Coordinates of C-alpha atoms in Angstrom, one line a residue:
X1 CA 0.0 0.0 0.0
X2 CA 1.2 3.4 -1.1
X3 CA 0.7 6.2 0.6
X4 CA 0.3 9.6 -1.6
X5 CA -1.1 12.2 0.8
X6 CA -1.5 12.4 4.4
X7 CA -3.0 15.3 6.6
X8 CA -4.4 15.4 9.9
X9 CA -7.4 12.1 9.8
X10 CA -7.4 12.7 5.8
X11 CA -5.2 10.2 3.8
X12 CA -4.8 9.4 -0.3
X13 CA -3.7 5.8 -0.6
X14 CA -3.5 2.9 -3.2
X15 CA -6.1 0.8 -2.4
X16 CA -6.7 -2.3 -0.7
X17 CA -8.9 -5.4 -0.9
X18 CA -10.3 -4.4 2.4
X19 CA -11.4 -1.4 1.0
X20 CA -14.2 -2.9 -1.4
X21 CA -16.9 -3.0 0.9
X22 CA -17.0 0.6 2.6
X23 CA -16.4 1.4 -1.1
X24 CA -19.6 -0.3 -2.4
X25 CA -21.7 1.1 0.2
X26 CA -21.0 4.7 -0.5
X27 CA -21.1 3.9 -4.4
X28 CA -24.6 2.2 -4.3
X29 CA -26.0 5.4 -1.9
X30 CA -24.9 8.0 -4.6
X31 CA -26.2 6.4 -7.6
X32 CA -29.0 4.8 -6.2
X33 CA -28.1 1.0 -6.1
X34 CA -27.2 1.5 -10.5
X35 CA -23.5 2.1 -10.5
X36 CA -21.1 0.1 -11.9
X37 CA -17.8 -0.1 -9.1
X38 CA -19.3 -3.3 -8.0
X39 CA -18.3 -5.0 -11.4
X40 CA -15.5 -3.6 -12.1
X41 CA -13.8 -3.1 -8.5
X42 CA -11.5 -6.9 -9.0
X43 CA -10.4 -5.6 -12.5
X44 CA -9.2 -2.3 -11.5
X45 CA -7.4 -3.3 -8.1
X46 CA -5.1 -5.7 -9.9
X47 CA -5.0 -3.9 -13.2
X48 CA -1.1 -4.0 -13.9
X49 CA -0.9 -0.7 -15.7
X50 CA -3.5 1.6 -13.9
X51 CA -4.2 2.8 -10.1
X52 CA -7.1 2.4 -7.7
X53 CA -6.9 5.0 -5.4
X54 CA -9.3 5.8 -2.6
X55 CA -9.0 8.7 0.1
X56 CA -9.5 7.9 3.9
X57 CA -10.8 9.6 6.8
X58 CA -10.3 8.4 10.1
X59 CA -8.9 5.2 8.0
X60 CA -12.4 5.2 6.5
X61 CA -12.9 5.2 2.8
X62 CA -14.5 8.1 1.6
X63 CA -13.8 8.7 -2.3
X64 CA -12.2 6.6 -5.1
X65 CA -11.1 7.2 -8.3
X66 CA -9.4 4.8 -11.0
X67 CA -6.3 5.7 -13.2
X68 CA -5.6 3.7 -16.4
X69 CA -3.2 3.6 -19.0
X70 CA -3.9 3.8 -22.8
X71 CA -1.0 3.8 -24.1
X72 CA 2.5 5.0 -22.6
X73 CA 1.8 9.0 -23.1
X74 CA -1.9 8.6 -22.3
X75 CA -4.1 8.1 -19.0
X76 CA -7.5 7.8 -18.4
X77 CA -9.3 8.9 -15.2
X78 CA -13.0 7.2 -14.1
X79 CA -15.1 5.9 -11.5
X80 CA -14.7 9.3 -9.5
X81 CA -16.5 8.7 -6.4
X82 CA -17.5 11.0 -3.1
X83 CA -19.4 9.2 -0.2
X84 CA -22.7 11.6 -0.1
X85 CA -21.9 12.3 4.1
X86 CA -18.6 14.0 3.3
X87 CA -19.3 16.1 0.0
X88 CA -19.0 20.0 -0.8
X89 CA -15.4 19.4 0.8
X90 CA -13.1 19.5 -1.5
X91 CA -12.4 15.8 -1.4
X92 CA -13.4 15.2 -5.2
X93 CA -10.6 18.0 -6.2
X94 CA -7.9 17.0 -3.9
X95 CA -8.3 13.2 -5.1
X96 CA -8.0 14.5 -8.8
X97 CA -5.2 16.9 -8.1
X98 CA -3.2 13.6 -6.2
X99 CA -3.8 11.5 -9.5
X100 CA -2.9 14.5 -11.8
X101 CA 0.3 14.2 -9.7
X102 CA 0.6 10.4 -10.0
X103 CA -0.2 10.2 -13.3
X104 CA 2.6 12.8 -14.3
X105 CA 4.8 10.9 -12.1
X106 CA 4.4 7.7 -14.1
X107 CA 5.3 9.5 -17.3
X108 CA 1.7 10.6 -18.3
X109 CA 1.8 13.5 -20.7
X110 CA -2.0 13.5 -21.6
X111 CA -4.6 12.9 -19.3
X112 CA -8.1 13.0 -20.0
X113 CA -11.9 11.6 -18.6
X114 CA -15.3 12.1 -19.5
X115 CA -18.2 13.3 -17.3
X116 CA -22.0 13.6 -18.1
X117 CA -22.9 17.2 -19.7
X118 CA -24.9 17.9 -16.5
X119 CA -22.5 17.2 -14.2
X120 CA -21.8 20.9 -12.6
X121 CA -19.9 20.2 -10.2
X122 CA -17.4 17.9 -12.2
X123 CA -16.9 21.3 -15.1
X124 CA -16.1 23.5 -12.4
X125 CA -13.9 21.1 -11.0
X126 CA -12.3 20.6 -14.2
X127 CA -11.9 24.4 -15.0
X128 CA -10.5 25.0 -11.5
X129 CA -7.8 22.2 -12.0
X130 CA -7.2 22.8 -15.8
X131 CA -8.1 20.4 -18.1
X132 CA -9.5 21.6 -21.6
X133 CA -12.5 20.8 -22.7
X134 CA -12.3 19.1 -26.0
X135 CA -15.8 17.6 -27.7
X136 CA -18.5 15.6 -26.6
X137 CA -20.0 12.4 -27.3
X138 CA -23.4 10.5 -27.2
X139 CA -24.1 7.2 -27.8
X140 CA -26.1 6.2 -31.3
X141 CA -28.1 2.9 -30.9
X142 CA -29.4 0.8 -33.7
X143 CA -31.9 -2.6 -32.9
X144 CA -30.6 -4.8 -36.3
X145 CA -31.9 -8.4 -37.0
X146 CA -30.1 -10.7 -39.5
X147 CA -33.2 -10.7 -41.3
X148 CA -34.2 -7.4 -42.1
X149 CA -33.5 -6.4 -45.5
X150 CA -32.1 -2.8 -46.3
X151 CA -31.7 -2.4 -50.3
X152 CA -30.1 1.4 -50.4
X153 CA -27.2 -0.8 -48.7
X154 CA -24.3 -2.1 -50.2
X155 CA -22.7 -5.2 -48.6
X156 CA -19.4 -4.0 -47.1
X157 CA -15.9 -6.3 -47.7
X158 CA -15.2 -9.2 -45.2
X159 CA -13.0 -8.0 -42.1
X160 CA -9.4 -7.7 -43.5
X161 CA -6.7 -10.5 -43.8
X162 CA -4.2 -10.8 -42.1
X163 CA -1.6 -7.8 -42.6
X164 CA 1.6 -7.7 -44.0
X165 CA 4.6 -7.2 -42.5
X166 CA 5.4 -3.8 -41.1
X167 CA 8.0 -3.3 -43.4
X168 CA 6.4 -4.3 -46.0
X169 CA 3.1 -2.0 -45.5
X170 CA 3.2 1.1 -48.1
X171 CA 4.3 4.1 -46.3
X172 CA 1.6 6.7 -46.2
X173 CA 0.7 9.4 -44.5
X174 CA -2.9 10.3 -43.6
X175 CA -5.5 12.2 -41.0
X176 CA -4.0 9.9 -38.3
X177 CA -1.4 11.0 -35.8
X178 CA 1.5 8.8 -37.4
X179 CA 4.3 10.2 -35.5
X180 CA 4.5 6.5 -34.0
X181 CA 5.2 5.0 -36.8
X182 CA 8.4 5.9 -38.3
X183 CA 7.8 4.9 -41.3
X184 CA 4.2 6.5 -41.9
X185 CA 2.8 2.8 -42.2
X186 CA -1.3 2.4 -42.1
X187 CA -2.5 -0.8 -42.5
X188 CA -2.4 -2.4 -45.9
X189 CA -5.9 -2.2 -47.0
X190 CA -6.3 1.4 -45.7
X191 CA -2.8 2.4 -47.3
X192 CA -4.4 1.6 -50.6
X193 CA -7.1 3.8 -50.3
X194 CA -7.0 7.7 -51.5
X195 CA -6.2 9.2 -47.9
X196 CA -5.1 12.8 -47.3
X197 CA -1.1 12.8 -47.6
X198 CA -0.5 15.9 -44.9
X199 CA 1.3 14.3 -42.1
X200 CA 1.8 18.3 -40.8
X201 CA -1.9 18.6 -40.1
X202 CA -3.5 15.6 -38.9
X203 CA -7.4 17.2 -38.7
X204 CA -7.2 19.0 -41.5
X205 CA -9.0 16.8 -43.7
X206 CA -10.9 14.4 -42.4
X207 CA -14.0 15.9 -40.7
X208 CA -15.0 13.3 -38.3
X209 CA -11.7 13.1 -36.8
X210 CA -11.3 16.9 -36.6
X211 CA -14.7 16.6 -34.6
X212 CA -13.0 14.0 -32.7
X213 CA -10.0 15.7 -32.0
X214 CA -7.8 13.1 -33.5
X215 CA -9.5 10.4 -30.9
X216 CA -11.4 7.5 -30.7
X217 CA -13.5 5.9 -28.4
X218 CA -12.9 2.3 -27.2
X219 CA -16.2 1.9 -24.9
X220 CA -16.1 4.7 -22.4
X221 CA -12.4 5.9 -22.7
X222 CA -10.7 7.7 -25.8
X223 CA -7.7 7.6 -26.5
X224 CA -5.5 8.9 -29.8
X225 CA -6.0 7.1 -33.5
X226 CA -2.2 6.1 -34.4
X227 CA -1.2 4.1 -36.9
X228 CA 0.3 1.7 -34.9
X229 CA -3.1 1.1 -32.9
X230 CA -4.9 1.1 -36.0
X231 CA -2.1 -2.4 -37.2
X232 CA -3.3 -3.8 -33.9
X233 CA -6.9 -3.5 -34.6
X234 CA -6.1 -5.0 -37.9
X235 CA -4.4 -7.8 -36.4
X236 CA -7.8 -8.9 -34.5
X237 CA -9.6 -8.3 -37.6
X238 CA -11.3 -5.5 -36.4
X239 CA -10.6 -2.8 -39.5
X240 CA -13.4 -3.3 -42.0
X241 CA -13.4 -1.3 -45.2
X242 CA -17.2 -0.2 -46.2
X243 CA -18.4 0.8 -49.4
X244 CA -18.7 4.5 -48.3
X245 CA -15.6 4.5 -45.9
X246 CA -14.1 2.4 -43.4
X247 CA -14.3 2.0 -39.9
X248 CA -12.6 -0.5 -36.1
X249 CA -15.8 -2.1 -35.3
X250 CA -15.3 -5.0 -32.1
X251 CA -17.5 -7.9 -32.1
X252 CA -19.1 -8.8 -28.7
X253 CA -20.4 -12.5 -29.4
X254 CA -21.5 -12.9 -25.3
X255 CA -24.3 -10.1 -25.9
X256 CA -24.6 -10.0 -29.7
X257 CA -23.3 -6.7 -29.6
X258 CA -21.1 -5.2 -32.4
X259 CA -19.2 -2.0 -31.1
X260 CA -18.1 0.8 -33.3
X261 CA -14.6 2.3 -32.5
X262 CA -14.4 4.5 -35.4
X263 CA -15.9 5.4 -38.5
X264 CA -14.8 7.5 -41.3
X265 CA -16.3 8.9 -44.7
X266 CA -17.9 11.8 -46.3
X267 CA -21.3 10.5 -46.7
X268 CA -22.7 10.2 -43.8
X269 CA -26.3 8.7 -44.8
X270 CA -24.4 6.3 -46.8
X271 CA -22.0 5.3 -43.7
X272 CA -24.7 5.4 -41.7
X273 CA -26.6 2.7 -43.8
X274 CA -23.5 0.6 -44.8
X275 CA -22.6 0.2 -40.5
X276 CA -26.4 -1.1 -40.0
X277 CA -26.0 -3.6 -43.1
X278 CA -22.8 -4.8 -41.8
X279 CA -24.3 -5.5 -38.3
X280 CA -27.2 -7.4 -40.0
X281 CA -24.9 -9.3 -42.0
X282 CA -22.3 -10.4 -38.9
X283 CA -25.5 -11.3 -37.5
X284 CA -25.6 -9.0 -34.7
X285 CA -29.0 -7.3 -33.3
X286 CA -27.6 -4.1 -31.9
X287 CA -25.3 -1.3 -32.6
X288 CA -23.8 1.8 -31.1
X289 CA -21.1 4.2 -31.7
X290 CA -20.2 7.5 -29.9
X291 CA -21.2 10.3 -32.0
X292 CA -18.7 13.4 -31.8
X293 CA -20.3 16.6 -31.6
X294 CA -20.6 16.5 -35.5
X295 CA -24.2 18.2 -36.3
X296 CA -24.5 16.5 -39.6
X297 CA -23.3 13.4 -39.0
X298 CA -25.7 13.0 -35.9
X299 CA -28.8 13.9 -38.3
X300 CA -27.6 11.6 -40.8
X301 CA -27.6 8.9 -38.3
X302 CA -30.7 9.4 -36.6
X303 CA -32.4 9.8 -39.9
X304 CA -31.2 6.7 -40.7
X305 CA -32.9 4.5 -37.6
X306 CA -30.1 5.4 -35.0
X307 CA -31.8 6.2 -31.8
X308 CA -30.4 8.7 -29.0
X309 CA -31.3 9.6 -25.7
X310 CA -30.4 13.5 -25.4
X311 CA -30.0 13.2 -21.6
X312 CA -27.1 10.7 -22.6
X313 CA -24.4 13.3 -23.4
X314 CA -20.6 13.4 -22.3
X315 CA -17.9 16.0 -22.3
X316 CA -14.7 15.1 -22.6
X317 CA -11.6 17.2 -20.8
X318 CA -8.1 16.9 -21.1
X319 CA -4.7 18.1 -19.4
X320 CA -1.9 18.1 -21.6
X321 CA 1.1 17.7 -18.5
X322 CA 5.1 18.1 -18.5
X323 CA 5.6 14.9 -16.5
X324 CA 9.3 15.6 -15.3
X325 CA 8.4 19.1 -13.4
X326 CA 4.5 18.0 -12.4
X327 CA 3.2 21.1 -14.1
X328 CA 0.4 21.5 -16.2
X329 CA 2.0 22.5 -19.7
X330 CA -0.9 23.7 -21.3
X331 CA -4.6 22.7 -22.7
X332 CA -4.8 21.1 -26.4
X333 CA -6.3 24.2 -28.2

């Protein structure tokens, strides 16, 4: 157990396996029995990579909130957490301000989380600390069934092969952040496809991902498109090419779920019709991607069947951080 803070009866720690049920109690009170720290508690306490970190009064959990990492300059803050006896305290900033800390400390230099458009308290908080906002992002649900029929839809290509060799892969430059891939290498169906070829401006052409801010959205996190995630999401056969674009879509077989990652194209009726005819033909009854703040692209979809609830919104923040002097370097603009 590591201890990160320590004043007076007040404590920030790493936490423990004793912790989980005072945590759980306080969790169920604020949300009203619906939260999800009960199912993810085991995961995060032993994830390798990430932190758990709960503050203490009196030895007593009190707060929690979860650090984890998305790649080695990214980290992702959730599950922020304030037992309802000991809010309007301060303990919600000072928890964030020790993880801004810790995250830095482990070599951090973006750090970002998402919070519900009508969560106040969590914007001032951000504000106050620093972070940027950068977009928002609602969910888009479609109810598909293998049978349904759509004929302004096009069948979209299998999920690719496997890839070539890294070395082999054309070198191209594109919309996505490439600067880790030495060699400019997308994935060898993408490379062949006609791409913007400005490496110096990576939002400049591509709409969604200028909406996006260069990000994409793997569940409830986002984290930054690169090249070389992009060659891993090939290599799980995840990249599918559609007739009006292309797009990381992750199968969910437990639920029947299919999960969109990312999409990109210009026609957005079209991509929205050619993502529900390639659910229907996986098989899958249900769809749902996170919508950028894009105002066409959201009428598109919804014209197109895609439901949304509009009290389902969420803002995302970032810090951009100078890891080796734990200040705040500045905001992406």
């Amino acid at each position: 157990m590591t201890v990160f803070f320590s004043e007076g009866a007040l404590a920030i720690r790493s936490a423990t396996p004793a912790d989980r049920e005072a945590v759980l109690v306080f969790c169920q009170t604020g949300w009203n029995g619906g939260d999800y720290i009960e199912h993810v508690w085991d995961e995060w306490l032993n994830d390798p990579d990430g932190r758990l970190i709960v503050a203490t009064e009196s030895e007593r959990p009190v707060a929690l909130v979860h650090m984890g990492r998305l790649s080695p300059r990214e980290s992702w803050f959730q599950g922020l957490r304030v037992d309802p006896a000991v809010r309007q305290r301060g303990l919600a900033t000072l928890l964030t301000e020790q993880l801004v800390r810790i995250a830095q400390s482990d070599g951090a230099k973006e750090i970002r989380l998402a919070t519900s458009a009508t969560n106040a308290p969590v914007h001032r908080m951000m504000a106050k600390l620093g972070f940027r906002r950068l977009t928002s992002f609602a969910p888009y649900l479609y109810e598909a069934t293998p049978e349904s029929a759509d004929p302004q839809s096009s069948s979209a290509t299998p999920p690719l092969a496997a890839p070539q060799a890294a070395a082999e892969l054309p070198a191209r430059q594109a919309d996505i952040d490439l600067s880790d891939s030495p060699a400019g290498a997308l994935p060898a169906r993408l490379a062949g496809m006609a791409l913007p070829a400005r490496r110096s401006d990576r939002l400049r052409h591509s709409a969604i991902l200028r909406a996006t801010r260069g990000l994409y959205s793997r569940g409830w996190s986002w984290e930054r498109l690169t090249a070389t995630k992009l060659r891993e999401h090939e290599r799980r056969g995840e990249v599918v090419v559609l007739p009006s674009g292309w797009g990381i879509l992750r199968e969910s077989p437990d639920d029947r779920r299919l999960h969109t990652y990312f999409l990109d194209g210009d026609d957005y009726p079209a991509l929205a019709r050619d993502l529900r005819a390639e659910a229907r033909r996986r098989g899958y009854s249900w769809v749902r991607w996170m919508l950028p703040d894009l105002p066409a692209l959201r009428a598109a979809f919804q014209s197109s069947g895609f439901t949304h609830d509009p009290a389902v919104e969420m803002v995302l923040y970032e810090l951009v951080t100078l890891p080796s002097s734990r200040r705040v370097l500045r905001a992406r603009r």
